[in-house]
Amino acid sequence: MRTLVSLLLAAALLAAAGADWPQFRANPQLTGVAASAVPAALKLLWTYDAGESVESSAAISAGTVYVGSRSKELLAIDLETGKLRWKYRAADEIGESSPAVADGVIYVGDLAGILHAVNSADGKLLWTFKTEAEIKSSPVVAGDRVLIGSYDNHLYCLARRGGRLLWKFASTNYVHGTPAIANGIAYVGGCDEVFHGIRIADGREVVQFAAGGPTAASPALVGQVVFFGNFNEEVVAADLGGKRILWRYRNPHAAFPFYSSAAVAGGRVVVGGRDKMVHCLNAKTGKSEWSFATRARVDSSPAIAGDRVYVGSSDGRFYVLDLATGRKLWVFEAGAPLTASPAIAAGRIVIGSEDGRVYCFGDAAGVH
């Protein structure tokens, strides 16, 4: 009986961990897909005023929201109540870099080019590592290592314990996006117009092909196929094994860059565009399945939970769309641009806005 109870407890803990959103785009493959369900009927549950613009996308782990702001602070907020647990002051503003959570440590970059490792229990600094330019990339944890891109044109690999530099990979332009991780390789596009695959063990480049344009978006990886948008007004699907482009999509009615990172689920690729649209593409063919018009650019990266899409827009609205049809199911008027991306855990959705507010949506009855 004691063994059975132990197994059930372990399974429950594993399920709870799987329901978290511990990093940018939810998982190391950056697919933007939630592991937990979201109530069909949403309400605003709480807001938190961070004081300055929140462009960092939240991480959620073990009932705590972690998010950075332009106030130079990393915040830990109780997911249930919206009350501040602690705040840590970085060296400079935290821009688009989103926290990553692993084994009781929070990692986040700031615009001074410093990666911070902070204790999740009390917000105390563990270590820092300084790059030579601002960090907008989000950190990703891979085993005993943490990876981060910098505007000094490098991708860095550091030891999680102590922050020692293990290697750095040089490109010829900014590394803005966040690397996707699979099978010991970090995949990232860059402003050098090249898509790179870099072996985490030693920093050696093992994949390289033309990305079709400067790439600020982070790649979403499904099997051996990667999806990303670029500043050549395209969304691209590429075969990593064959190192070749499978398809390219352009909006036939308006040519604008894709800054948003794609979410991929159910054979669909959903991505925001600077054409003020949310696009849904067939993952195999790249053909448009639907598009949804907002009133301003969509730099927010969509999240998918079940059969719904959740995304912010610079028009100040948070949208819930039907994944199959693109039909608008719900909208919330935030009143300020939403360029951060939603995080989803425990039946709740968290997103920051450029007026400094952090919003949490969910079921008011608390049924997840």
Tab-separated table of C-alpha atoms in Angstrom:
chain	number	residue	atom	x	y	z
A	1	MET	CA	0.000	0.000	0.000
A	2	ARG	CA	2.808	2.389	0.918
A	3	THR	CA	4.440	1.757	-2.486
A	4	LEU	CA	1.147	2.456	-4.277
A	5	VAL	CA	0.678	5.711	-2.353
A	6	SER	CA	4.229	6.740	-3.212
A	7	LEU	CA	3.635	6.020	-6.901
A	8	LEU	CA	0.376	7.973	-6.905
A	9	LEU	CA	2.054	10.905	-5.179
A	10	ALA	CA	4.920	10.869	-7.672
A	11	ALA	CA	2.449	10.778	-10.566
A	12	ALA	CA	0.526	13.712	-9.101
A	13	LEU	CA	3.700	15.750	-8.687
A	14	LEU	CA	4.776	14.937	-12.240
A	15	ALA	CA	1.373	15.969	-13.582
A	16	ALA	CA	1.512	19.220	-11.635
A	17	ALA	CA	4.981	20.001	-13.000
A	18	GLY	CA	3.804	19.217	-16.527
A	19	ALA	CA	0.991	21.731	-16.123
A	20	ASP	CA	3.432	24.594	-15.500
A	21	TRP	CA	4.683	27.122	-18.064
A	22	PRO	CA	8.314	27.263	-16.935
A	23	GLN	CA	9.868	29.228	-19.805
A	24	PHE	CA	9.208	31.279	-22.934
A	25	ARG	CA	6.801	29.350	-25.196
A	26	ALA	CA	6.168	26.742	-22.463
A	27	ASN	CA	8.716	24.075	-23.401
A	28	PRO	CA	12.230	23.658	-24.835
A	29	GLN	CA	10.806	23.076	-28.328
A	30	LEU	CA	9.062	26.499	-28.064
A	31	THR	CA	5.739	25.222	-29.415
A	32	GLY	CA	3.608	27.593	-27.318
A	33	VAL	CA	1.196	24.816	-26.318
A	34	ALA	CA	-0.232	24.593	-22.796
A	35	ALA	CA	-0.154	21.342	-20.859
A	36	SER	CA	-3.242	22.298	-18.841
A	37	ALA	CA	-6.828	23.067	-19.802
A	38	VAL	CA	-8.352	26.550	-19.686
A	39	PRO	CA	-11.966	27.278	-18.665
A	40	ALA	CA	-14.270	28.042	-21.581
A	41	ALA	CA	-15.621	31.171	-19.876
A	42	LEU	CA	-12.879	33.563	-18.769
A	43	LYS	CA	-12.950	36.466	-16.342
A	44	LEU	CA	-10.318	38.871	-15.128
A	45	LEU	CA	-9.191	37.492	-11.769
A	46	TRP	CA	-6.517	40.000	-10.784
A	47	THR	CA	-4.093	42.648	-11.983
A	48	TYR	CA	-0.690	43.623	-10.649
A	49	ASP	CA	0.875	47.022	-11.345
A	50	ALA	CA	4.578	46.540	-12.135
A	51	GLY	CA	5.135	50.285	-12.485
A	52	GLU	CA	6.704	50.176	-15.964
A	53	SER	CA	6.099	48.401	-19.263
A	54	VAL	CA	5.946	44.592	-19.173
A	55	GLU	CA	7.269	43.203	-22.464
A	56	SER	CA	8.700	40.093	-20.828
A	57	SER	CA	6.445	37.049	-21.118
A	58	ALA	CA	5.686	35.358	-17.820
A	59	ALA	CA	6.829	31.978	-16.580
A	60	ILE	CA	4.567	30.078	-14.180
A	61	SER	CA	5.839	27.400	-11.832
A	62	ALA	CA	4.440	25.831	-8.644
A	63	GLY	CA	1.772	28.494	-8.218
A	64	THR	CA	4.033	31.488	-8.787
A	65	VAL	CA	4.210	33.895	-11.733
A	66	TYR	CA	7.685	35.188	-12.616
A	67	VAL	CA	7.923	38.189	-14.954
A	68	GLY	CA	10.338	41.006	-15.710
A	69	SER	CA	9.572	44.675	-16.326
A	70	ARG	CA	11.104	47.922	-17.517
A	71	SER	CA	11.218	48.953	-13.851
A	72	LYS	CA	14.422	46.816	-13.698
A	73	GLU	CA	12.614	44.273	-11.549
A	74	LEU	CA	12.008	40.556	-11.697
A	75	LEU	CA	8.712	39.935	-9.916
A	76	ALA	CA	7.382	36.823	-8.183
A	77	ILE	CA	3.570	37.031	-7.943
A	78	ASP	CA	1.191	34.529	-6.353
A	79	LEU	CA	-0.832	32.944	-9.170
A	80	GLU	CA	-3.920	32.496	-7.014
A	81	THR	CA	-4.157	35.953	-5.442
A	82	GLY	CA	-1.989	38.318	-7.502
A	83	LYS	CA	-0.048	39.322	-4.383
A	84	LEU	CA	3.662	40.051	-4.643
A	85	ARG	CA	5.876	37.388	-3.062
A	86	TRP	CA	9.200	39.116	-3.742
A	87	LYS	CA	10.991	41.301	-6.251
A	88	TYR	CA	14.591	41.290	-7.390
A	89	ARG	CA	16.269	44.336	-8.895
A	90	ALA	CA	18.331	43.727	-12.030
A	91	ALA	CA	21.166	45.911	-13.316
A	92	ASP	CA	18.959	47.447	-15.999
A	93	GLU	CA	15.503	47.208	-17.498
A	94	ILE	CA	14.195	43.742	-18.329
A	95	GLY	CA	12.855	43.992	-21.856
A	96	GLU	CA	11.640	41.042	-23.877
A	97	SER	CA	13.736	38.452	-22.058
A	98	SER	CA	11.361	36.049	-20.325
A	99	PRO	CA	12.271	34.123	-17.175
A	100	ALA	CA	13.060	30.414	-17.223
A	101	VAL	CA	12.495	28.317	-14.089
A	102	ALA	CA	14.384	25.140	-13.228
A	103	ASP	CA	15.054	23.401	-9.905
A	104	GLY	CA	14.386	26.421	-7.736
A	105	VAL	CA	16.328	28.923	-9.850
A	106	ILE	CA	14.992	31.742	-12.049
A	107	TYR	CA	17.087	32.869	-15.030
A	108	VAL	CA	16.453	36.152	-16.887
A	109	GLY	CA	18.424	38.617	-18.999
A	110	ASP	CA	18.412	42.423	-18.872
A	111	LEU	CA	19.210	45.279	-21.248
A	112	ALA	CA	22.638	45.763	-19.657
A	113	GLY	CA	23.514	42.372	-21.142
A	114	ILE	CA	23.531	40.518	-17.825
A	115	LEU	CA	22.026	37.097	-17.225
A	116	HIS	CA	20.778	36.770	-13.638
A	117	ALA	CA	20.276	33.535	-11.688
A	118	VAL	CA	17.931	34.123	-8.748
A	119	ASN	CA	16.684	31.855	-5.971
A	120	SER	CA	12.966	31.192	-6.545
A	121	ALA	CA	12.220	30.875	-2.809
A	122	ASP	CA	13.307	34.342	-1.712
A	123	GLY	CA	14.508	36.326	-4.746
A	124	LYS	CA	18.138	36.345	-3.618
A	125	LEU	CA	20.872	36.571	-6.249
A	126	LEU	CA	22.840	33.385	-6.900
A	127	TRP	CA	25.100	34.571	-9.737
A	128	THR	CA	25.332	36.808	-12.796
A	129	PHE	CA	27.059	36.564	-16.153
A	130	LYS	CA	27.743	39.632	-18.306
A	131	THR	CA	27.639	39.592	-22.100
A	132	GLU	CA	28.850	42.529	-24.183
A	133	ALA	CA	25.460	43.930	-25.274
A	134	GLU	CA	21.786	43.909	-24.365
A	135	ILE	CA	19.850	40.668	-23.908
A	136	LYS	CA	16.394	40.320	-25.444
A	137	SER	CA	16.622	36.553	-25.902
A	138	SER	CA	15.034	34.345	-23.248
A	139	PRO	CA	17.141	31.739	-21.427
A	140	VAL	CA	16.585	28.025	-21.974
A	141	VAL	CA	17.736	25.314	-19.591
A	142	ALA	CA	19.223	22.120	-21.058
A	143	GLY	CA	20.338	19.642	-18.403
A	144	ASP	CA	23.099	21.235	-16.353
A	145	ARG	CA	23.442	24.146	-18.789
A	146	VAL	CA	21.637	27.370	-19.578
A	147	LEU	CA	21.696	29.049	-23.002
A	148	ILE	CA	21.087	32.711	-23.829
A	149	GLY	CA	21.499	34.917	-26.897
A	150	SER	CA	22.918	38.446	-26.856
A	151	TYR	CA	23.045	41.491	-29.088
A	152	ASP	CA	26.850	41.075	-29.032
A	153	ASN	CA	26.199	38.481	-31.810
A	154	HIS	CA	26.816	35.423	-29.611
A	155	LEU	CA	24.865	32.499	-28.225
A	156	TYR	CA	26.219	31.633	-24.787
A	157	CYS	CA	26.238	28.325	-22.927
A	158	LEU	CA	26.818	28.553	-19.177
A	159	ALA	CA	26.980	26.088	-16.312
A	160	ARG	CA	23.742	26.302	-14.329
A	161	ARG	CA	25.692	26.050	-11.104
A	162	GLY	CA	27.839	29.158	-10.770
A	163	GLY	CA	27.327	30.549	-14.294
A	164	ARG	CA	30.739	29.552	-15.658
A	165	LEU	CA	31.133	30.081	-19.409
A	166	LEU	CA	31.334	26.724	-21.189
A	167	TRP	CA	31.329	28.042	-24.752
A	168	LYS	CA	30.004	30.840	-26.936
A	169	PHE	CA	28.997	30.633	-30.572
A	170	ALA	CA	29.686	33.649	-32.788
A	171	SER	CA	27.290	34.771	-35.505
A	172	THR	CA	27.626	37.911	-37.610
A	173	ASN	CA	24.648	39.795	-36.172
A	174	TYR	CA	22.328	40.005	-33.166
A	175	VAL	CA	20.993	36.838	-31.538
A	176	HIS	CA	17.542	38.133	-30.646
A	177	GLY	CA	15.450	34.957	-30.526
A	178	THR	CA	15.350	32.132	-28.022
A	179	PRO	CA	16.898	28.780	-28.995
A	180	ALA	CA	14.694	25.706	-29.362
A	181	ILE	CA	16.231	22.567	-27.853
A	182	ALA	CA	15.969	18.975	-29.101
A	183	ASN	CA	18.276	15.960	-29.053
A	184	GLY	CA	21.205	17.890	-27.642
A	185	ILE	CA	21.085	20.659	-30.260
A	186	ALA	CA	20.108	24.317	-29.862
A	187	TYR	CA	18.336	25.711	-32.924
A	188	VAL	CA	18.146	29.464	-33.454
A	189	GLY	CA	17.678	31.934	-36.276
A	190	GLY	CA	19.294	35.343	-36.151
A	191	CYS	CA	19.634	38.756	-37.655
A	192	ASP	CA	22.483	37.273	-39.750
A	193	GLU	CA	19.776	35.665	-41.965
A	194	VAL	CA	21.097	32.182	-41.155
A	195	PHE	CA	19.404	29.358	-39.264
A	196	HIS	CA	21.843	27.586	-36.945
A	197	GLY	CA	21.893	24.268	-35.122
A	198	ILE	CA	24.554	24.215	-32.410
A	199	ARG	CA	25.543	21.163	-30.405
A	200	ILE	CA	25.048	21.898	-26.728
A	201	ALA	CA	27.859	19.589	-25.599
A	202	ASP	CA	30.645	21.590	-27.262
A	203	GLY	CA	29.216	24.602	-29.142
A	204	ARG	CA	29.942	23.155	-32.569
A	205	GLU	CA	27.615	24.168	-35.393
A	206	VAL	CA	26.036	21.058	-36.957
A	207	VAL	CA	23.167	22.633	-38.941
A	208	GLN	CA	23.259	25.738	-41.129
A	209	PHE	CA	21.029	27.028	-43.913
A	210	ALA	CA	19.722	30.349	-45.188
A	211	ALA	CA	16.771	31.585	-43.129
A	212	GLY	CA	15.418	33.764	-45.920
A	213	GLY	CA	15.835	37.028	-44.019
A	214	PRO	CA	16.731	38.514	-40.635
A	215	THR	CA	14.953	36.518	-37.925
A	216	ALA	CA	13.852	37.947	-34.589
A	217	ALA	CA	11.203	35.283	-33.949
A	218	SER	CA	12.071	32.157	-32.006
A	219	PRO	CA	11.684	28.833	-33.837
A	220	ALA	CA	8.973	26.298	-32.984
A	221	LEU	CA	10.160	22.733	-33.381
A	222	VAL	CA	7.952	19.698	-34.080
A	223	GLY	CA	9.890	16.530	-34.826
A	224	GLN	CA	12.402	17.428	-37.534
A	225	VAL	CA	10.435	20.410	-38.828
A	226	VAL	CA	10.973	23.954	-37.593
A	227	PHE	CA	8.644	26.941	-38.102
A	228	PHE	CA	9.588	30.632	-37.830
A	229	GLY	CA	8.782	34.039	-39.255
A	230	ASN	CA	11.300	36.535	-40.606
A	231	PHE	CA	11.698	40.173	-41.623
A	232	ASN	CA	11.430	39.203	-45.280
A	233	GLU	CA	7.645	39.089	-44.683
A	234	GLU	CA	7.611	35.268	-44.602
A	235	VAL	CA	6.692	32.374	-42.352
A	236	VAL	CA	9.020	29.484	-43.110
A	237	ALA	CA	8.918	25.730	-42.505
A	238	ALA	CA	12.231	23.898	-42.798
A	239	ASP	CA	13.347	20.276	-42.618
A	240	LEU	CA	16.245	20.075	-40.194
A	241	GLY	CA	17.375	16.670	-41.418
A	242	GLY	CA	17.534	17.771	-45.027
A	243	LYS	CA	18.580	21.331	-44.141
A	244	ARG	CA	16.087	22.691	-46.634
A	245	ILE	CA	13.044	24.943	-46.774
A	246	LEU	CA	9.760	23.028	-47.093
A	247	TRP	CA	7.500	26.013	-47.692
A	248	ARG	CA	7.231	29.776	-47.369
A	249	TYR	CA	4.090	31.751	-46.636
A	250	ARG	CA	3.466	35.419	-47.447
A	251	ASN	CA	0.295	37.361	-46.865
A	252	PRO	CA	-0.835	37.915	-50.478
A	253	HIS	CA	-2.562	41.178	-49.540
A	254	ALA	CA	0.038	42.928	-47.359
A	255	ALA	CA	3.810	42.571	-46.971
A	256	PHE	CA	4.872	43.018	-43.357
A	257	PRO	CA	7.470	41.300	-41.126
A	258	PHE	CA	6.675	38.480	-38.728
A	259	TYR	CA	8.139	39.286	-35.306
A	260	SER	CA	5.820	36.992	-33.327
A	261	SER	CA	6.928	33.410	-32.611
A	262	ALA	CA	4.659	30.646	-33.891
A	263	ALA	CA	2.553	28.216	-31.873
A	264	VAL	CA	2.119	24.767	-33.388
A	265	ALA	CA	-0.553	22.178	-32.558
A	266	GLY	CA	-2.942	19.857	-34.376
A	267	GLY	CA	-1.239	20.306	-37.731
A	268	ARG	CA	-1.668	24.096	-37.562
A	269	VAL	CA	0.854	26.923	-37.253
A	270	VAL	CA	-0.523	30.088	-35.616
A	271	VAL	CA	1.494	33.303	-35.710
A	272	GLY	CA	0.982	37.037	-35.355
A	273	GLY	CA	2.066	39.503	-38.024
A	274	ARG	CA	2.899	43.171	-38.276
A	275	ASP	CA	0.126	43.252	-40.887
A	276	LYS	CA	-2.234	43.427	-37.845
A	277	MET	CA	-3.343	39.828	-38.440
A	278	VAL	CA	-3.222	36.494	-36.664
A	279	HIS	CA	-2.507	33.816	-39.275
A	280	CYS	CA	-3.256	30.094	-39.121
A	281	LEU	CA	-1.379	27.958	-41.643
A	282	ASN	CA	-1.476	24.289	-42.543
A	283	ALA	CA	1.714	22.849	-41.053
A	284	LYS	CA	2.300	20.493	-43.996
A	285	THR	CA	1.571	22.815	-46.902
A	286	GLY	CA	1.893	26.362	-45.571
A	287	LYS	CA	-1.498	27.242	-47.031
A	288	SER	CA	-3.643	29.692	-45.097
A	289	GLU	CA	-6.490	28.101	-43.140
A	290	TRP	CA	-7.742	31.378	-41.676
A	291	SER	CA	-6.683	34.846	-40.622
A	292	PHE	CA	-8.059	37.157	-37.976
A	293	ALA	CA	-7.739	40.942	-38.167
A	294	THR	CA	-6.852	43.034	-35.128
A	295	ARG	CA	-6.438	46.827	-35.178
A	296	ALA	CA	-2.651	46.972	-34.767
A	297	ARG	CA	0.464	44.847	-35.212
A	298	VAL	CA	0.593	41.488	-33.473
A	299	ASP	CA	4.059	41.035	-31.966
A	300	SER	CA	2.648	38.916	-29.127
A	301	SER	CA	3.294	35.207	-29.696
A	302	PRO	CA	0.092	33.124	-29.595
A	303	ALA	CA	-0.475	30.337	-27.093
A	304	ILE	CA	-2.657	27.308	-27.744
A	305	ALA	CA	-4.658	25.401	-25.128
A	306	GLY	CA	-7.018	22.712	-26.375
A	307	ASP	CA	-9.019	24.039	-29.303
A	308	ARG	CA	-8.380	27.725	-28.591
A	309	VAL	CA	-5.772	30.366	-29.409
A	310	TYR	CA	-4.828	33.113	-26.928
A	311	VAL	CA	-2.964	36.199	-28.140
A	312	GLY	CA	-2.428	39.884	-27.419
A	313	SER	CA	-2.264	42.750	-29.896
A	314	SER	CA	-0.799	46.234	-29.902
A	315	ASP	CA	-4.393	47.427	-30.255
A	316	GLY	CA	-4.657	46.888	-26.480
A	317	ARG	CA	-6.863	43.815	-26.700
A	318	PHE	CA	-6.425	40.230	-25.561
A	319	TYR	CA	-8.137	37.791	-27.920
A	320	VAL	CA	-9.410	34.225	-27.620
A	321	LEU	CA	-9.936	32.572	-31.021
A	322	ASP	CA	-11.202	29.204	-32.185
A	323	LEU	CA	-8.218	27.182	-33.398
A	324	ALA	CA	-10.136	25.497	-36.210
A	325	THR	CA	-11.897	28.539	-37.665
A	326	GLY	CA	-10.305	31.711	-36.272
A	327	ARG	CA	-13.676	32.864	-34.952
A	328	LYS	CA	-13.434	35.373	-32.098
A	329	LEU	CA	-14.700	33.771	-28.891
A	330	TRP	CA	-13.783	36.438	-26.318
A	331	VAL	CA	-11.924	39.732	-26.094
A	332	PHE	CA	-10.612	41.760	-23.169
A	333	GLU	CA	-9.895	45.489	-23.473
A	334	ALA	CA	-6.600	46.139	-21.701
A	335	GLY	CA	-6.266	49.633	-23.120
A	336	ALA	CA	-2.499	49.447	-23.697
A	337	PRO	CA	-0.422	47.440	-26.201
A	338	LEU	CA	0.088	43.758	-25.400
A	339	THR	CA	3.408	42.760	-26.961
A	340	ALA	CA	4.229	40.144	-24.324
A	341	SER	CA	2.988	36.617	-24.883
A	342	PRO	CA	0.472	34.738	-22.724
A	343	ALA	CA	1.560	32.070	-20.256
A	344	ILE	CA	-0.910	29.340	-19.265
A	345	ALA	CA	-0.876	27.118	-16.169
A	346	ALA	CA	-3.356	25.702	-13.651
A	347	GLY	CA	-6.296	26.911	-15.718
A	348	ARG	CA	-5.114	30.523	-15.700
A	349	ILE	CA	-3.658	32.847	-18.319
A	350	VAL	CA	-1.145	35.584	-17.488
A	351	ILE	CA	0.001	38.395	-19.781
A	352	GLY	CA	1.705	41.750	-19.230
A	353	SER	CA	0.976	45.045	-20.951
A	354	GLU	CA	2.970	48.116	-21.893
A	355	ASP	CA	1.217	50.236	-19.250
A	356	GLY	CA	2.867	48.065	-16.592
A	357	ARG	CA	-0.099	45.915	-15.641
A	358	VAL	CA	0.058	42.134	-15.375
A	359	TYR	CA	-3.311	40.485	-16.026
A	360	CYS	CA	-4.532	37.078	-14.891
A	361	PHE	CA	-7.613	35.489	-16.479
A	362	GLY	CA	-9.421	32.323	-15.456
A	363	ASP	CA	-12.566	30.845	-14.035
A	364	ALA	CA	-13.773	32.959	-11.110
A	365	ALA	CA	-15.032	29.814	-9.350
A	366	GLY	CA	-11.533	28.377	-9.463
A	367	VAL	CA	-12.534	25.281	-11.448
A	368	HIS	CA	-9.700	24.303	-13.752
